[in-house]
Short mmCIF file of C-alpha atoms and ligand atoms in Angstrom, two decimals:
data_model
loop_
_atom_site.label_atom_id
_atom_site.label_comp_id
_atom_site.label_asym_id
_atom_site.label_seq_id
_atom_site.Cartn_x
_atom_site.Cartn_y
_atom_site.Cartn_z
CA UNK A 1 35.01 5.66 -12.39
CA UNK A 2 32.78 7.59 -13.63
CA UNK A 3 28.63 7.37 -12.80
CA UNK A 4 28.04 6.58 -16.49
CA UNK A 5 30.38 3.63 -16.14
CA UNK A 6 29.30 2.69 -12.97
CA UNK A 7 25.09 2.58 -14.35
CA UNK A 8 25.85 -0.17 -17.33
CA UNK A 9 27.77 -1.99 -15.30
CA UNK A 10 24.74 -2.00 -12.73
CA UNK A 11 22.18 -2.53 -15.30
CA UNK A 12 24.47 -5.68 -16.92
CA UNK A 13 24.75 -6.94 -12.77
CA UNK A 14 21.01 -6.41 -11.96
CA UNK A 15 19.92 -8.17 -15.36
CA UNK A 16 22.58 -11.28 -14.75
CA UNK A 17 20.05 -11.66 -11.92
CA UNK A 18 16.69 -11.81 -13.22
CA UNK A 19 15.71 -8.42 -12.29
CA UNK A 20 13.03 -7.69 -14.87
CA UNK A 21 13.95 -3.86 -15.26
CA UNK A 22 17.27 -3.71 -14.71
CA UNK A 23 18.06 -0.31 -16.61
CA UNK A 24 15.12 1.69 -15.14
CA UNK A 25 16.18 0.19 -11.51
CA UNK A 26 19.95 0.74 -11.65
CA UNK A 27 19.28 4.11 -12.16
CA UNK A 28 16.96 4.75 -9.17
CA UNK A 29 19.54 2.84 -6.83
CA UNK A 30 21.87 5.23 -8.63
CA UNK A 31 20.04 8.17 -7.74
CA UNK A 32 18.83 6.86 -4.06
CA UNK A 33 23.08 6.04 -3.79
CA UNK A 34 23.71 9.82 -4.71
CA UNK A 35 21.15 11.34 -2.38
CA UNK A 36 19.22 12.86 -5.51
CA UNK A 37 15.94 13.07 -7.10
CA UNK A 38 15.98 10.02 -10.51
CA UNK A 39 14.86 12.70 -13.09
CA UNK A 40 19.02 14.27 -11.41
CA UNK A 41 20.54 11.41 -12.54
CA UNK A 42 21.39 12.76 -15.96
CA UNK A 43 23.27 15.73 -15.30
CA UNK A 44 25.30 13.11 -12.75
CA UNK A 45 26.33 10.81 -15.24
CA UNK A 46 29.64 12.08 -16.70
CA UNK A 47 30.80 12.86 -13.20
CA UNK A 48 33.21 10.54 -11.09
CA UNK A 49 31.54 8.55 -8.60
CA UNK A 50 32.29 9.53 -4.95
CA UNK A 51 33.43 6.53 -3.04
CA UNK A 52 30.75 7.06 -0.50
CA UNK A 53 27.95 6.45 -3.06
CA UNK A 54 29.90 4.20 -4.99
CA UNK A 55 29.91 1.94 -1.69
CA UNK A 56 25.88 2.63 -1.36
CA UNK A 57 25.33 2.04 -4.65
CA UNK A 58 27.08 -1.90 -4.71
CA UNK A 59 25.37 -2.36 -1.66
CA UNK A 60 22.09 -1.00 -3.14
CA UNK A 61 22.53 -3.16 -6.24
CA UNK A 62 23.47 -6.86 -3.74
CA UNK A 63 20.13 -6.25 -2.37
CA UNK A 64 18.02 -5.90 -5.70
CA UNK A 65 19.78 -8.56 -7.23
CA UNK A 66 18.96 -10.87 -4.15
CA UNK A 67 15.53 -9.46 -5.36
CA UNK A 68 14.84 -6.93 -2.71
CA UNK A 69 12.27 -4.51 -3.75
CA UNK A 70 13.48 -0.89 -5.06
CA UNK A 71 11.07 0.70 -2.24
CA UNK A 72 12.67 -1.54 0.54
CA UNK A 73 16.53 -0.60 -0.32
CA UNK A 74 15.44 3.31 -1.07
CA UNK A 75 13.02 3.33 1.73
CA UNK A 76 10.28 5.60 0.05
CA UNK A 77 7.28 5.04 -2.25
CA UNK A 78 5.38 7.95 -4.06
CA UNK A 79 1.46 7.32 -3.12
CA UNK A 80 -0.84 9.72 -4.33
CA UNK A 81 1.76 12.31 -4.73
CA UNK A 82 3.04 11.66 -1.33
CA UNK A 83 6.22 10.08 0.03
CA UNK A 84 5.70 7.33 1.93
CA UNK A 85 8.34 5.21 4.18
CA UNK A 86 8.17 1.68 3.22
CA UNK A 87 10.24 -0.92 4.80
CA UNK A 88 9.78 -4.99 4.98
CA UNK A 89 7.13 -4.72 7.82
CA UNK A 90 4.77 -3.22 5.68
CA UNK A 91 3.26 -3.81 2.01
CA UNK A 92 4.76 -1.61 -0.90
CA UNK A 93 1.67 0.75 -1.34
CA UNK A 94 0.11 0.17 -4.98
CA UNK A 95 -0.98 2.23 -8.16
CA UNK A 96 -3.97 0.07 -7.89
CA UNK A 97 -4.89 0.91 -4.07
CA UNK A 98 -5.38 4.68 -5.79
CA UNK A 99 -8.40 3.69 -7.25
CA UNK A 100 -9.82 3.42 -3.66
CA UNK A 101 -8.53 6.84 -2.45
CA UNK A 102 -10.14 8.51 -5.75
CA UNK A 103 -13.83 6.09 -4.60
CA UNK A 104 -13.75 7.28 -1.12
CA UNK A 105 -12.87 11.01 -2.40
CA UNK A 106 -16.24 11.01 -4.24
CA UNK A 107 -18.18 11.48 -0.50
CA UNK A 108 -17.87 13.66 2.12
CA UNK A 109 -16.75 12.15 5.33
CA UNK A 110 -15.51 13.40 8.98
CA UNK A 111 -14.20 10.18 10.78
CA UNK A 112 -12.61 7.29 9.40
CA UNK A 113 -11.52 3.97 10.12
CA UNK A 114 -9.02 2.33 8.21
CA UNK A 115 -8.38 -1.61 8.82
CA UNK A 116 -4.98 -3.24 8.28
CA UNK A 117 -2.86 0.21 7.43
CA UNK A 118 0.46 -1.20 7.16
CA UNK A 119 2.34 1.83 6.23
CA UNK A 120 -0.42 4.17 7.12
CA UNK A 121 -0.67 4.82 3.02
CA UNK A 122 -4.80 4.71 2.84
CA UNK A 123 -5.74 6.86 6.01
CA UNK A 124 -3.07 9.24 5.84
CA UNK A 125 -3.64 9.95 2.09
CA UNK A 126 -7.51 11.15 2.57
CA UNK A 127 -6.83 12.76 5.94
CA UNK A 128 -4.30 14.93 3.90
CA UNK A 129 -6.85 15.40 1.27
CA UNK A 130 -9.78 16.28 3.52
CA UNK A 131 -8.51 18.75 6.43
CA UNK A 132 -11.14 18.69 8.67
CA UNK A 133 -11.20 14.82 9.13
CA UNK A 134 -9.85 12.12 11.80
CA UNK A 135 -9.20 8.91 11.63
CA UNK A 136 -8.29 5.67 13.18
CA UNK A 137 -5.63 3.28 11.76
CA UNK A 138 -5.59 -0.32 13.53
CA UNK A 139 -3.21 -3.70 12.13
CA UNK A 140 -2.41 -6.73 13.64
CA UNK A 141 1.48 -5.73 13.51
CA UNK A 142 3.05 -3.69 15.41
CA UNK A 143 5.62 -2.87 13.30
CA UNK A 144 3.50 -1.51 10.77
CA UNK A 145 1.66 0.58 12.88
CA UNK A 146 5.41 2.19 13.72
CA UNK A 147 5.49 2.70 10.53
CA UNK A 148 2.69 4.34 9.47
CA UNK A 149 3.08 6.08 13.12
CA UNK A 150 6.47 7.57 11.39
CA UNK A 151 4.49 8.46 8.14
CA UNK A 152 1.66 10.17 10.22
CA UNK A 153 4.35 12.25 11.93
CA UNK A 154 6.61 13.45 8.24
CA UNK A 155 3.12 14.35 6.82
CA UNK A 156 2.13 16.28 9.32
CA UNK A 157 -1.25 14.38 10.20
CA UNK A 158 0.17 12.75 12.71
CA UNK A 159 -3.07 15.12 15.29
CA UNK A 160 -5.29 14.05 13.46
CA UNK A 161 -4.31 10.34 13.07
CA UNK A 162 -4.81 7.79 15.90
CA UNK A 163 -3.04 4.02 15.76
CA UNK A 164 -4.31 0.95 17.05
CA UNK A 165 -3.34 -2.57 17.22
CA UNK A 166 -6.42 -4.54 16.39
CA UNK A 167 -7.00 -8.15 14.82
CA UNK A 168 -9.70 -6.47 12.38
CA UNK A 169 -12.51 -4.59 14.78
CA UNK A 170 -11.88 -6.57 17.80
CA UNK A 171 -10.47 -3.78 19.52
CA UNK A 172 -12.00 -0.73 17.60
CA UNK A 173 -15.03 1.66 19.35
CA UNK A 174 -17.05 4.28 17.75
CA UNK A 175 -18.82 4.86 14.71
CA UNK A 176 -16.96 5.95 11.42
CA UNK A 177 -18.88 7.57 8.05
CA UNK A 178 -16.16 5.49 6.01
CA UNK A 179 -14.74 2.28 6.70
CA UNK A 180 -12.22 1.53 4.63
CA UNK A 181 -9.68 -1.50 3.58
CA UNK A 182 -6.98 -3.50 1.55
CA UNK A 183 -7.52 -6.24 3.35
CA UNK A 184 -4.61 -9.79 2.18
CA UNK A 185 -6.53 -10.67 -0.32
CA UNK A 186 -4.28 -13.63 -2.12
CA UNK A 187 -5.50 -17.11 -2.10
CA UNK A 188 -3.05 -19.92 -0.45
CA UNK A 189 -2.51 -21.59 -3.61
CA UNK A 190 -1.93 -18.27 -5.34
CA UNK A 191 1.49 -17.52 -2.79
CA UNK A 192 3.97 -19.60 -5.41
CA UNK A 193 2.84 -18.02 -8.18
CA UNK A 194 3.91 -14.58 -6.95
CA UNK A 195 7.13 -12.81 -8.12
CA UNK A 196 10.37 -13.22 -5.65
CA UNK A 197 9.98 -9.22 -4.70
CA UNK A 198 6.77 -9.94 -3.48
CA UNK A 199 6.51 -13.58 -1.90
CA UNK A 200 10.34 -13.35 -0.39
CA UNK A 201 10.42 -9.89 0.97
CA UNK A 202 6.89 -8.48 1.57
CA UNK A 203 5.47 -9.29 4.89
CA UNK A 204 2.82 -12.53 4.18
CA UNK A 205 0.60 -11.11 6.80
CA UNK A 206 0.01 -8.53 4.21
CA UNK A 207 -0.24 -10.67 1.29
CA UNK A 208 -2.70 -13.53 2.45
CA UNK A 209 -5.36 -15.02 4.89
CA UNK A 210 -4.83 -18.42 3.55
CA UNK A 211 -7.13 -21.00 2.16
CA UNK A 212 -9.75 -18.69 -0.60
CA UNK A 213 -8.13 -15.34 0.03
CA UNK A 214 -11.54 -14.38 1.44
CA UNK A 215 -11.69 -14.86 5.19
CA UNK A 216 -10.56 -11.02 5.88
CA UNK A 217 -13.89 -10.01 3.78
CA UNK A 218 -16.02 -12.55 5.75
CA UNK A 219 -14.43 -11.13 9.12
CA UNK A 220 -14.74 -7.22 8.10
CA UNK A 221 -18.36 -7.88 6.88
CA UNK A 222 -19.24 -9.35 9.91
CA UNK A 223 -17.84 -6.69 12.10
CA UNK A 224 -17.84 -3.39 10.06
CA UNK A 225 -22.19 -2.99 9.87
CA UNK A 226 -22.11 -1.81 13.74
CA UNK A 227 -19.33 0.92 13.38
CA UNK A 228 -20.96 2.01 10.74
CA UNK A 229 -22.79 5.52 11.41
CA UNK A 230 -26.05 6.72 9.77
CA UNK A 231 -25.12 6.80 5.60
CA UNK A 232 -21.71 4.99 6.72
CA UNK A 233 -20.33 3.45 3.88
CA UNK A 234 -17.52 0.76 3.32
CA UNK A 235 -15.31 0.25 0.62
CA UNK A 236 -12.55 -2.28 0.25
CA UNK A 237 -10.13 -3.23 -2.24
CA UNK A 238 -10.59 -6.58 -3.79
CA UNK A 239 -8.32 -8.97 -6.16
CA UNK A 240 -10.02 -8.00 -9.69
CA UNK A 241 -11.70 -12.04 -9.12
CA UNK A 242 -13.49 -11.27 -5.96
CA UNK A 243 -15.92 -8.49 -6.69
CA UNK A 244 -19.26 -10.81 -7.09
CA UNK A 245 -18.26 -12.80 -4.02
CA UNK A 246 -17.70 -10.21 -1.71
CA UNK A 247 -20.75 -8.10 -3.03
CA UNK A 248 -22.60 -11.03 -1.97
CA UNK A 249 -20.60 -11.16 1.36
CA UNK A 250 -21.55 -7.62 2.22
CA UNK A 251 -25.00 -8.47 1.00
CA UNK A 252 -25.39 -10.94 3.56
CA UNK A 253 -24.10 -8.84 6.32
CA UNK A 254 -26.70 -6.25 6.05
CA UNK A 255 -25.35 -4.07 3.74
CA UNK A 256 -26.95 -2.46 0.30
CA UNK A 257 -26.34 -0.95 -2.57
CA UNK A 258 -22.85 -2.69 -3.11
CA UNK A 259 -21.31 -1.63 -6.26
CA UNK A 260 -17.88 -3.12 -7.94
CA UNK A 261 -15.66 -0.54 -9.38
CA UNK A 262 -13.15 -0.70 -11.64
CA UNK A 263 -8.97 0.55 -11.51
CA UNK A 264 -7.54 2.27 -14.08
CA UNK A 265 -6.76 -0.92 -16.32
CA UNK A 266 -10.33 -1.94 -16.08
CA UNK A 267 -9.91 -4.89 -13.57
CA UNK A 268 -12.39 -4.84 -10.88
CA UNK A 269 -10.62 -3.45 -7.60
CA UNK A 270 -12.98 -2.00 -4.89
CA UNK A 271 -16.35 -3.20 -3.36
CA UNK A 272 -18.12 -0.29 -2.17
CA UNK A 273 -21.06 -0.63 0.38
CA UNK A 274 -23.88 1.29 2.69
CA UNK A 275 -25.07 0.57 5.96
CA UNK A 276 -28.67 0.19 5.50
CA UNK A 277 -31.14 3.07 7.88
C1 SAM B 1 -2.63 -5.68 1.80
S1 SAM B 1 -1.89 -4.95 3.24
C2 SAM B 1 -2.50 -3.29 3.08
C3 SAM B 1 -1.59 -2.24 3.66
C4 SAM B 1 -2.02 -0.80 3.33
N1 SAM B 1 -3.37 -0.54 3.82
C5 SAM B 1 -1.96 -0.54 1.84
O1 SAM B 1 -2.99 -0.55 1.17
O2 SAM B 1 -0.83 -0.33 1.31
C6 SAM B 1 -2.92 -5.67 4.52
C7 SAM B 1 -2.62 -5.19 5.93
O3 SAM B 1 -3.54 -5.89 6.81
C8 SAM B 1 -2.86 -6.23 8.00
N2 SAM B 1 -3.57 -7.38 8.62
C9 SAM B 1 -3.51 -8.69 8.29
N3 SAM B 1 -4.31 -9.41 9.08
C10 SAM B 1 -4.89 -8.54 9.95
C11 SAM B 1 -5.84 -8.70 11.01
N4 SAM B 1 -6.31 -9.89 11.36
N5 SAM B 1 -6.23 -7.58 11.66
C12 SAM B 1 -5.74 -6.35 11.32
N6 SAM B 1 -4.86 -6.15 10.31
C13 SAM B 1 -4.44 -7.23 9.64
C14 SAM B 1 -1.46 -6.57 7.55
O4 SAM B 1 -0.54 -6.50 8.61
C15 SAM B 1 -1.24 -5.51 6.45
O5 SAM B 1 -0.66 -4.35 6.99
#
């Protein structure tokens, strides 16, 4: 059979099951079955398909249909032009969580501390874009902090990273020039409404604090103000609903000038926050 064959026949399989892009998906299990790059996937199509890969590949396509996320079965997001691994401990990293990376870009900054890092994707990402800085990476799971252990170590950062298991700053010392955070964020009664990739296979730690979606705010506001060093500033990622209520939250810790940014579609996604001197 050859790969050609073997994509619409994917595609038709993936799109029996609900998968809402099933001819953009089949062909990155296609490529992830083949061991090559998706923009490969081309020049692969008129050849047979090896039995090895063709085995991958059904076994890649059972999963998405069962509505796995392409990231779990390949393993690997792209973040910020970086590879990431990504498995079902940790949250997918999103476009949207850029829009925090190019905020906290705008300052300079030597230590920082990033809260709930799940695959590592925040610290890792402005350690690699600012040389000279450290950084500490704490989450309640332990399995996420393996995994963005294993991402510190393929990227290289893995000196200038330290990991930490920490129920928000319970267990973190020091003083950091940027906190940062994409904190779960998704109110109880929001959980059904999600798609099956997310609410079935992405780890619900990372998806919600129950009841208003806020409590992680209330708890980081609480506890960030004192690791805060002189001109330390905090910035979080917010659902594009929250960014008056957890101005206000930061507001009421202590904090000042708290300004709401927007992500690339115009939704509001990061609360951004100074320690007041
Ligand atoms: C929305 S995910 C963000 C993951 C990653 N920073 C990113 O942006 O892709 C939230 C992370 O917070 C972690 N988390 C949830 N509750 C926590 C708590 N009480 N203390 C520390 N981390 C927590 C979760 O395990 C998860 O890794």
């Amino acid at each position: 059979m050859t790969a050609a064959f073997a994509l619409r026949d994917a595609t038709a399989r993936l799109a029996a099951a609900g998968v809402p892009d099933p001819a953009r998906d089949a062909r990155l299990l296609l490529a992830h079955a083949l061991g090559i790059a998706p923009d490969r996937v081309l020049l692969a199509l008129q050849d047979p398909l090896p039995a090895t890969a063709a085995a991958r590949f059904d076994a890649a396509l059972a999963a998405r249909a069962q509505r796995q996320p392409v990231s779990q079965i390949t393993g690997q997001r792209l973040f910020w032009g970086r590879s990431f691994r990504v498995t079902a401990d940790v949250l997918d990293p999103r476009p949207e969580t850029e829009t925090l990376i190019a905020a906290a870009l705008q300052r300079p900054f030597a230590r920082v501390l990033d809260l709930g890092t799940g695959s590592g994707a925040i610290l890792l990402t402005l350690l690699a874009e600012r040389p000279e800085a450290t950084g500490l990476a704490v989450d309640l799971s332990p399995a996420a902090l393996d995994v963005a252990r294993t991402n510190a170590e393929s990227l290289g950062l893995a000196e200038r990273a330290t990991f930490q298991q920490s129920d928000w700053l319970a267990n973190v010392a020091g003083q950091f020039d940027l906190i940062v955070s994409n904190p779960p964020y998704i109110a109880a009664a929001e959980m059904a409404d999600l798609s099956p990739e997310v609410r079935d296979w992405e780890p619900h730690l990372a998806l919600t604090p129950g009841g208003d979606g806020l409590e992680a705010y209330r708890t980081i506001a609480a506890q960030a103000p004192a690791h805060l060093g002189p001109d330390g500033q905090l910035m979080v990622e917010i659902g594009p609903q929250q960014g008056q209520a957890v101005a206000e939250l930061f507001a009421a810790a202590g904090l000042h000038t708290a300004r709401i940014l927007q992500d690339f579609d115009g939704r509001d996604r990061v609360v951004a926050a100074k320690r007041r001197i």
